[in-house]
Every structure is written in structure tokens, then in C-alpha cells.
CSV table of C-alpha atoms and ligand atoms in Angstrom, one decimal:
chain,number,residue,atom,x,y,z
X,159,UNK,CA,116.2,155.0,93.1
X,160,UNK,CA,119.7,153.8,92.8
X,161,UNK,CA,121.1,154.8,89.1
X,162,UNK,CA,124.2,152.1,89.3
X,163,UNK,CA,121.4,149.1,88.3
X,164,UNK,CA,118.6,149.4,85.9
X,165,UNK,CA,115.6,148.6,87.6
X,166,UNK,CA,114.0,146.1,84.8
X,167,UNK,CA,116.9,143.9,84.1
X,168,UNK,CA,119.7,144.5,86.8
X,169,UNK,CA,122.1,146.3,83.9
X,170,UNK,CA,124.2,149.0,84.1
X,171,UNK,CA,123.3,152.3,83.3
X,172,UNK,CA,125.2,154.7,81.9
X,173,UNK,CA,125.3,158.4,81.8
X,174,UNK,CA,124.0,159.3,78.3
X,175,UNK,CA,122.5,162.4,78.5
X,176,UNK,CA,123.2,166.2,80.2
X,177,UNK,CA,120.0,168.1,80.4
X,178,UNK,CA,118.7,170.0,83.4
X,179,UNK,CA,119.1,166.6,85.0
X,180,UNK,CA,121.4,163.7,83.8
X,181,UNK,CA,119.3,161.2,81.7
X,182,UNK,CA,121.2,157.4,81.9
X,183,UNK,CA,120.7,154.4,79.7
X,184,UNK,CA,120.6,150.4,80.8
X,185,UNK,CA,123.1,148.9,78.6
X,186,UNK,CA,121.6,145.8,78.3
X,187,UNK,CA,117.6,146.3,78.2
X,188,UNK,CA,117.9,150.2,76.8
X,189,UNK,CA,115.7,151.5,79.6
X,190,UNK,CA,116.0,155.3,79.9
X,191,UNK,CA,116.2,156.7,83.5
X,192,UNK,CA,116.8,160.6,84.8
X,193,UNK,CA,118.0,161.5,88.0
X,194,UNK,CA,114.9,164.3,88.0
X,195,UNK,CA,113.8,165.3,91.4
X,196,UNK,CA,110.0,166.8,92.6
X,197,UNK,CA,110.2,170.2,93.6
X,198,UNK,CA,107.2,170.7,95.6
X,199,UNK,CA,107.9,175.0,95.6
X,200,UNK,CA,108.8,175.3,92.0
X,201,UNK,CA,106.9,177.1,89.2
X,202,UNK,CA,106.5,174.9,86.4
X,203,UNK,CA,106.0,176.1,82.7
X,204,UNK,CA,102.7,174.2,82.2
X,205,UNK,CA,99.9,176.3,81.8
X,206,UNK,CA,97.0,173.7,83.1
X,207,UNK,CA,94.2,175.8,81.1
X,208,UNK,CA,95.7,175.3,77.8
X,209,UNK,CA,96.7,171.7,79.0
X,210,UNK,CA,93.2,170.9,79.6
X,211,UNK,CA,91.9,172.2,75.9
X,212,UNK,CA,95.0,170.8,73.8
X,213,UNK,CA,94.5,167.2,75.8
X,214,UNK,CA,90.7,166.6,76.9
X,215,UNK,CA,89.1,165.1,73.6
X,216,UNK,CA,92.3,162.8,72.4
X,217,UNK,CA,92.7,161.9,76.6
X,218,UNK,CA,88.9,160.9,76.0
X,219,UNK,CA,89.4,159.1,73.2
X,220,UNK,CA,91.6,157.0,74.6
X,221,UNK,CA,90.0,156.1,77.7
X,222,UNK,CA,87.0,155.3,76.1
X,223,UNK,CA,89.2,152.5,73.9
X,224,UNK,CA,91.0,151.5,77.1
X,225,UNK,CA,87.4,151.2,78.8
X,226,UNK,CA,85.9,149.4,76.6
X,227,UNK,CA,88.6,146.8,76.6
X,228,UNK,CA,88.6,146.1,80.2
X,229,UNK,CA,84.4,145.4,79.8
X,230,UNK,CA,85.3,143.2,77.1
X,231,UNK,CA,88.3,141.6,79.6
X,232,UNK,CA,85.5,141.4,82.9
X,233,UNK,CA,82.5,140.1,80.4
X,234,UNK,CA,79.2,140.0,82.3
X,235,UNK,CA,81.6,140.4,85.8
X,236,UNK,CA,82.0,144.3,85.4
X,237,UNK,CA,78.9,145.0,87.2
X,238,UNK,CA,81.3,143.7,90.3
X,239,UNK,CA,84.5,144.6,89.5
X,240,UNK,CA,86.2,147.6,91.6
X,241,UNK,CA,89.3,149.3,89.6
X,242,UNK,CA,91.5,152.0,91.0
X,243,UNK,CA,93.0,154.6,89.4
X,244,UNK,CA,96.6,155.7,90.8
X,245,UNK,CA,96.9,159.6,89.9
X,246,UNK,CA,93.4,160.9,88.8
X,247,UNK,CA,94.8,164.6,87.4
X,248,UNK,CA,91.3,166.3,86.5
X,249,UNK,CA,89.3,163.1,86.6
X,250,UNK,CA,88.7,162.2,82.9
X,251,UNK,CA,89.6,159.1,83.7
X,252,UNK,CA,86.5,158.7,86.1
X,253,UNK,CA,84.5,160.4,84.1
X,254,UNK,CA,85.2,157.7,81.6
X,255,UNK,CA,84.4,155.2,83.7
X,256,UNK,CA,81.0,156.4,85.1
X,257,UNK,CA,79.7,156.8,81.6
X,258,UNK,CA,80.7,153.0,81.1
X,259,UNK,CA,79.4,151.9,84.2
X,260,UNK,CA,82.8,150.7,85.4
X,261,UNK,CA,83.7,151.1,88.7
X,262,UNK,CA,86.6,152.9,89.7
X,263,UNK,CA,87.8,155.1,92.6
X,264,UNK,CA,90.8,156.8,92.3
X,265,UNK,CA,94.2,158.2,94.7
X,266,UNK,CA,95.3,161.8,94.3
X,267,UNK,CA,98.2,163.8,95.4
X,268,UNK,CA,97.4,167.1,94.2
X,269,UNK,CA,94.6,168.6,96.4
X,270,UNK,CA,94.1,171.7,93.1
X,271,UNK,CA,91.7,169.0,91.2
X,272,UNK,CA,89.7,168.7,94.6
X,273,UNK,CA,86.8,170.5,93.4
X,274,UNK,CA,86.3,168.7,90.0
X,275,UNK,CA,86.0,165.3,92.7
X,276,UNK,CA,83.7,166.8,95.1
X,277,UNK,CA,80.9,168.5,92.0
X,278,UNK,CA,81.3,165.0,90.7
X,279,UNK,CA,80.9,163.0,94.1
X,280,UNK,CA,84.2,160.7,92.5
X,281,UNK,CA,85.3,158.7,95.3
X,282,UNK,CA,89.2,160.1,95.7
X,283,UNK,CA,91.5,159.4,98.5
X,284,UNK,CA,94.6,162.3,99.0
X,285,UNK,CA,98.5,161.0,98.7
X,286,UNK,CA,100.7,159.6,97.4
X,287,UNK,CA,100.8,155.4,96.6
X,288,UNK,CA,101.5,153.3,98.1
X,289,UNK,CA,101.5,155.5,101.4
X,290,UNK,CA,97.8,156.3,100.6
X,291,UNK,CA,95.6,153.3,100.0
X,292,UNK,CA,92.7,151.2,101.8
X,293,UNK,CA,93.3,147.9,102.1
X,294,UNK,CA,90.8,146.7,99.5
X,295,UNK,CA,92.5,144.5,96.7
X,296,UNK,CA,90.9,145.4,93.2
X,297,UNK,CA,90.0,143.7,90.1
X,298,UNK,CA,92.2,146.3,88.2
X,299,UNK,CA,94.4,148.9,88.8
X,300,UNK,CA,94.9,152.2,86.2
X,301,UNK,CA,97.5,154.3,85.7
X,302,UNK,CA,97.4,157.0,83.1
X,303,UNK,CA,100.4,158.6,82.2
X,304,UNK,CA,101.5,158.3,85.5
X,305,UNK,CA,104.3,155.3,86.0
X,306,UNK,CA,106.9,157.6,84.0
X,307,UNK,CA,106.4,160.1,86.7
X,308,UNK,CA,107.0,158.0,89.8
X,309,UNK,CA,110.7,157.3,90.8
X,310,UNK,CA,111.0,153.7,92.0
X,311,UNK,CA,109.2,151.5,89.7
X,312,UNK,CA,110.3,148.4,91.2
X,313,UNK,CA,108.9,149.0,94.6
X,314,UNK,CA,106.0,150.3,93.2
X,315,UNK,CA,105.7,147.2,90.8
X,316,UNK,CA,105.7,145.5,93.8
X,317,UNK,CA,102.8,147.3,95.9
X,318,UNK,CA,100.7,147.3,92.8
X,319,UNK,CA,100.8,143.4,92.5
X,320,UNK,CA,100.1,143.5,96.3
X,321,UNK,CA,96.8,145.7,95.8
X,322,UNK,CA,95.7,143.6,93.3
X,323,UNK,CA,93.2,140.2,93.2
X,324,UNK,CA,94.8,137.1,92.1
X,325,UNK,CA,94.0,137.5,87.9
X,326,UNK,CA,93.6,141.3,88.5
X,327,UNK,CA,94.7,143.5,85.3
X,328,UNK,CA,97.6,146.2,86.0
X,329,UNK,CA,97.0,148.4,82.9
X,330,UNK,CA,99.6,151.0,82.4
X,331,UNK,CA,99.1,153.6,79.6
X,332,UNK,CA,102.8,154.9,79.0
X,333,UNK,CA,104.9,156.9,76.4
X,334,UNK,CA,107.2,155.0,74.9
X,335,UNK,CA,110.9,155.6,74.4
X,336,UNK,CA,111.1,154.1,71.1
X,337,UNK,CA,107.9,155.9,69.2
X,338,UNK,CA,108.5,158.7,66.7
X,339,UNK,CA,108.7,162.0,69.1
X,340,UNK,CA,111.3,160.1,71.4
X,341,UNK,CA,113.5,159.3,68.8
X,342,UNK,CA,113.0,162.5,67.0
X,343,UNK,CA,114.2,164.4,70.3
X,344,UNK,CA,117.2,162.4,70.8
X,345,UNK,CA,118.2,162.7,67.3
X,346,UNK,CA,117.7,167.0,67.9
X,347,UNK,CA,119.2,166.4,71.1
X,348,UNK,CA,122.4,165.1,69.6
X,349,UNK,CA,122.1,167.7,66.9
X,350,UNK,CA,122.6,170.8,69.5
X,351,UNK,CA,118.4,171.0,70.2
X,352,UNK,CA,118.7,170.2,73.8
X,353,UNK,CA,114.8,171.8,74.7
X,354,UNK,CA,112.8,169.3,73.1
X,355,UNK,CA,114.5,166.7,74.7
X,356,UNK,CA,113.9,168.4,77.7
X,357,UNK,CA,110.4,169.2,77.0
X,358,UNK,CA,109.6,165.2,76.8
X,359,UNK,CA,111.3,165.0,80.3
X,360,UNK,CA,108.8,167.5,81.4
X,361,UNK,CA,111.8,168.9,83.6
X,362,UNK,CA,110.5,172.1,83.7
X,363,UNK,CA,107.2,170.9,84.8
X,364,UNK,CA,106.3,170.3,88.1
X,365,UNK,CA,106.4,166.8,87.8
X,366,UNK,CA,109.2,165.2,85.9
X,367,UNK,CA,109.6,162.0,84.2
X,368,UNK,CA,112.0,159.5,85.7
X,369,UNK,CA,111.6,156.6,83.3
X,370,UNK,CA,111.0,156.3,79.5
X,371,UNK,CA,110.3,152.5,78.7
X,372,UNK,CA,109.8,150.6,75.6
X,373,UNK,CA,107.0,147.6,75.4
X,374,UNK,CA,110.2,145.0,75.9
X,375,UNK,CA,111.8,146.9,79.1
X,376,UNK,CA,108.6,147.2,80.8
X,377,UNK,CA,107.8,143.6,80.4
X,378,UNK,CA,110.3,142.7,82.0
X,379,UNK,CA,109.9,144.9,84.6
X,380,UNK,CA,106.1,144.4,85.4
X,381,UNK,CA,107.2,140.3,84.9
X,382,UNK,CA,109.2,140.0,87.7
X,383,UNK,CA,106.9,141.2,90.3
X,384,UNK,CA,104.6,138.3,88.9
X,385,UNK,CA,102.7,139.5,86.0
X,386,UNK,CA,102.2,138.3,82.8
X,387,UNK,CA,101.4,140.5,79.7
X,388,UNK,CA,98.3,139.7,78.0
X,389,UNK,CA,97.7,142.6,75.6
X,390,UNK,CA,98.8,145.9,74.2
X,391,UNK,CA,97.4,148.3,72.0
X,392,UNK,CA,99.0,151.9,70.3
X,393,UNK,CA,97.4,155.2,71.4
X,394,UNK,CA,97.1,158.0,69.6
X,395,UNK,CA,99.3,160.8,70.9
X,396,UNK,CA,98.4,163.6,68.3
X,397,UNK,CA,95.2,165.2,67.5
X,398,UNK,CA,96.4,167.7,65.0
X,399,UNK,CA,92.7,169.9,65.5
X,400,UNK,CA,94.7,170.7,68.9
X,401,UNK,CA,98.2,170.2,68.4
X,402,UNK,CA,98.7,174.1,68.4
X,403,UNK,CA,96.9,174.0,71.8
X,404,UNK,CA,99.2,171.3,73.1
X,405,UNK,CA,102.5,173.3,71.7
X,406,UNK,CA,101.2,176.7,73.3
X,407,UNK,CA,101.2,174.4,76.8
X,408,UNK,CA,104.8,175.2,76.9
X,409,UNK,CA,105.2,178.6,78.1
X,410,UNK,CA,108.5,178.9,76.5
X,411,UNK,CA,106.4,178.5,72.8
X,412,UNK,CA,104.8,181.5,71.3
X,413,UNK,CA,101.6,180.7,69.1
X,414,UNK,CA,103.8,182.0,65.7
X,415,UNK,CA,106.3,179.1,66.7
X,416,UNK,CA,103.2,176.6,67.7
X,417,UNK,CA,101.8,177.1,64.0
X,418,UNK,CA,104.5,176.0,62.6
X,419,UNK,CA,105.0,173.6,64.3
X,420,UNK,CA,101.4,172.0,63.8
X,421,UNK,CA,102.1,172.6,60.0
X,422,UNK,CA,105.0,170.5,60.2
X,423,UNK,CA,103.3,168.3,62.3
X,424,UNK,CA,100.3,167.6,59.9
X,425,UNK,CA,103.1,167.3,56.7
X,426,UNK,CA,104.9,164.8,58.9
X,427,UNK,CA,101.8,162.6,60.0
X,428,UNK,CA,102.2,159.8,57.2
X,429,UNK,CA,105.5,159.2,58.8
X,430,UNK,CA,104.6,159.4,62.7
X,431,UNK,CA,102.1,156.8,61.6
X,432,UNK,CA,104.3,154.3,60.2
X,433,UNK,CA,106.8,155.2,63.2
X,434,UNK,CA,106.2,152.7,66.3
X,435,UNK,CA,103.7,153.9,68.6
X,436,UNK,CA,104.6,157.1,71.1
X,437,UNK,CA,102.3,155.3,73.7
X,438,UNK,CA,100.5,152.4,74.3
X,439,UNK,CA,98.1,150.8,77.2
X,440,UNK,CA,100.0,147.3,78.4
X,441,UNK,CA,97.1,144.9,80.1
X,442,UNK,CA,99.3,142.6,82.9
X,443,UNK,CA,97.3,139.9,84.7
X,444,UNK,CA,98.2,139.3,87.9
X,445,UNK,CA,99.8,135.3,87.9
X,446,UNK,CA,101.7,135.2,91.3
X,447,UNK,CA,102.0,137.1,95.0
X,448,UNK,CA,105.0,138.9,94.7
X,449,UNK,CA,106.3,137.8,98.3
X,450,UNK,CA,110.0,139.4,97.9
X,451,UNK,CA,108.6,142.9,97.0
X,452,UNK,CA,111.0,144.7,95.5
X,453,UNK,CA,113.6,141.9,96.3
X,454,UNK,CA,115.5,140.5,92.6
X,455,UNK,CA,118.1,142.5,93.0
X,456,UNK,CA,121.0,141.0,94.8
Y,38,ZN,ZN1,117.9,147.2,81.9
């Protein structure tokens, strides 16, 4: 991804912040974008069994929300409808949608969550998108936590609107740049705390972000490539009877540190609730073929 033109609104970025990678700044739309790359032989600091305790029952909690907002969006049609999911992780996400009766196969670069897919017969193709795809189009098209992780939105904006029916929903559930914890680690970051910044980055992990978007930058982002949004709803990002799990994720915390922490956390919940969301599910309907792919940018 080029980092001269911000990807959303064709502004220029500029450098804004030094971390283990450079993290820029459109100045016209506000769109945060790092210059993070995917080292396929590093060891990341995420410690996937804690991961999986700390996230499962809030991740489920949300899906089931999101699930039961695309049967209300299909109606009686859901018996029909075929979804995709682009990045399955461990597959709560089709798990979800099996207990719903929605349909929905998914696409997978990590072969490690293989076994989950094969005990539970989940019908998951290997790759990366858009290299790794059938050429069915689909009624909808998921991605949980996953478009922050991928580095060219705008081509991939592009393929998505491509894979999907005409009125197909492109539902993106996404942290935000502008909810409580964002700010909060900026404000550290600015402050001398460079590591929580960092952690929100995920740059020691082994898959970084590349983008943090608010609702307005996305928009116009997913708008371009011939969407238009139709709703969006806050999720909830903290569960605070496994917030110490989620801290202890981090290698680099110690559970004396991730106490604290939680304590602080549960003091400071009257004000991360009044705080604008830390992530949100955005419902796009597809309203146009996006013939120029990734083509506004002169
Ligand atoms: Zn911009």
C-alpha cells in the first residue's frame, strides 16, 4: 500500500507516530495507517490459550447480536442465503452461525485452526483473499476483526463488492480509532507510554494492524467501491469477568500488573461507556458493480 495517499479519501498522510513501525495520519479524513509488515517466521507475544479464554464468551456475544441482525436483514430468505466469512480464526464465527441456521462457509490462511474445521465438518477453504476464493457470489460477506489486519483496503474493497450479489451485505466488525482505548493510547503514547500504543497495533503479534478507521473514514472508503451504509451498531469490547485473562494475553504482562489493571478497568467502566464505541459491526449493501476496482485514485 502506498503511504503518500490515504486510501479512503485520496489525502495526505503524514508521519505521526514512531513505534516499532511508523504509524501515519490522513490529514483530511483522520484515517490511521502503519507501515507494519507480516512476518511469516516471527514469534509473536500472543499466547492463543489465554487468547481463547479472555475472548470466547464476549466474541460469542457479539456474534450472536450480529447473527441475529442479518436474519432479521434476510427475513424468511435466510433459509437460502449463503454468507462467507473472510478469516475464520478458531471458528466461533461458524459456530455461531450453525446454531442460527445461517449459512456460512468461511476462507482461512492459518492451517493451526485446521482441526477445530475438520471435528466440526465447517466448510473452510485455505489462503489468503482474494487469491483463495470460488467463484460463488454470496448474499453476505463477514469479516470479524479482520479488515484492520489486511494491508490494501482499497483493492480488497474492491474484490469484496466483486464476490458479492447485487443487494449483498458487506458487514465489517472493526475497532475503532476514535473509541475510548484508542484515544486513551494515544494520549499515553504522547505521554512517554509508547507499549500500549503498540499493544493496540498488535506489532508484536504475528499479525499486525495496518489501519485503524473511524465510522466516517470507513464509509467513505467501503462507498466508493459502490456500497452504501445501511446500519451500524456498538460492540462491546470489555467483559471485565475476563479482562485479567485478556491482559495476561500479552506476554510482556504479569498477572500482579493484569489485576490492576482490571481494577482500574472496572473503576473506569462508567466512563468507557459514555466514551464512543471501541468497535462496531458496519452493514454495507451492495448498490453498484465496482467496474474500476481499485481505480479512484488518479
Ligand atoms: Zn483520508
Amino acid at each position: 500500500m502506498s503511504l503518500n495517499l490515504c486510501p479512503a479519501c485520496n489525502g495526505a498522510l503524514k508521519p505521526k507516530y514512531k513505534l516499532k513501525f511508523d504509524i501515519f495520519k490522513c490529514r483530511e479524513c483522520g484515517l490511521y495507517i502503519s507501515d507494519a509488515s507480516f512476518d511469516h517466521s516471527f514469534v509473536s507475544d500472543m499466547d492463543n490459550d489465554m487468547r481463547a479464554v479472555g475472548l470466547e464468551k464476549l466474541r460469542i456475544t457479539n456474534f450472536k447480536f450480529i447473527a441475529d441482525k442479518i436474519k432479521q436483514v434476510f427475513g424468511t430468505g435466510i433459509k437460502n442465503v449463503k454468507g462467507l466469512e473472510i478469516g475464520c480464526g478458531n471458528g466461533w464465527w461458524l459456530k455461531t452461525c450453525r446454531e442460527e441456521g445461517i449459512n456460512c462457509s468461511g476462507i482461512e490462511p492459518e492451517r493451526a485452526f485446521s482441526p477445530i474445521y475438520e471435528a466440526n465438518e465447517y466448510d473452510v477453504a485455505y489462503g489468503f483473499y482474494p487469491a483463495t476464493k470460488s467463484d460463488t457470489q454470496y448474499d453476505f460477506i463477514i469479516m470479524n476483526d479482520v479488515f484492520e489486519h489486511i494491508p490494501d483496503v482499497d483493492s480488497l474493497t474492491a474484490s469484496l463488492n466483486a464476490d458479492l450479489k447485487d443487494g449483498g451485505y458487506l458487514i465489517i466488525n472493526i475497532p475503532m480509532s476514535d473509541g475510548f482505548f484508542s484515544v486513551t493510547a494515544r494520549l499515553l503514547n504522547k505521554l512517554g507510554v509508547k507499549s500500549i500504543l503498540n499493544r493496540m497495533w498488535q506489532f508484536d503479534f504475528h499479525s499486525p494492524h495496518y489501519t485503524y478507521f473511524n465510522a466516517a473514514n470507513l464509509n467513505l472508503l467501503v462507498s466508493k467501491h459502490g456500497f452504501v451504509k445501511v446500519n451500524d451498531f456498538r460492540l462491546n469490547t470489555l467483559d471485565l469477568g475476563s479482562t485479567k485473562e485478556r491482559i495476561v494475553t500479552d506476554k510482556k504482562f504479569n498477572k500482579l500488573s493484569a489485576d490492576i489493571m482490571a481494577g482500574v478497568l472496572t473503576l473506569a467502566m462508567p466512563v468507557i461507556n459514555a466514551a464512543k464505541p471501541d468497535a462496531k459491526v458496519f452493514f454495507f449493501k451492495k448498490v453498484a458493480t465496482n467496474n474500476n476496482a481499485a481505480g479512484n485514485r488518479e
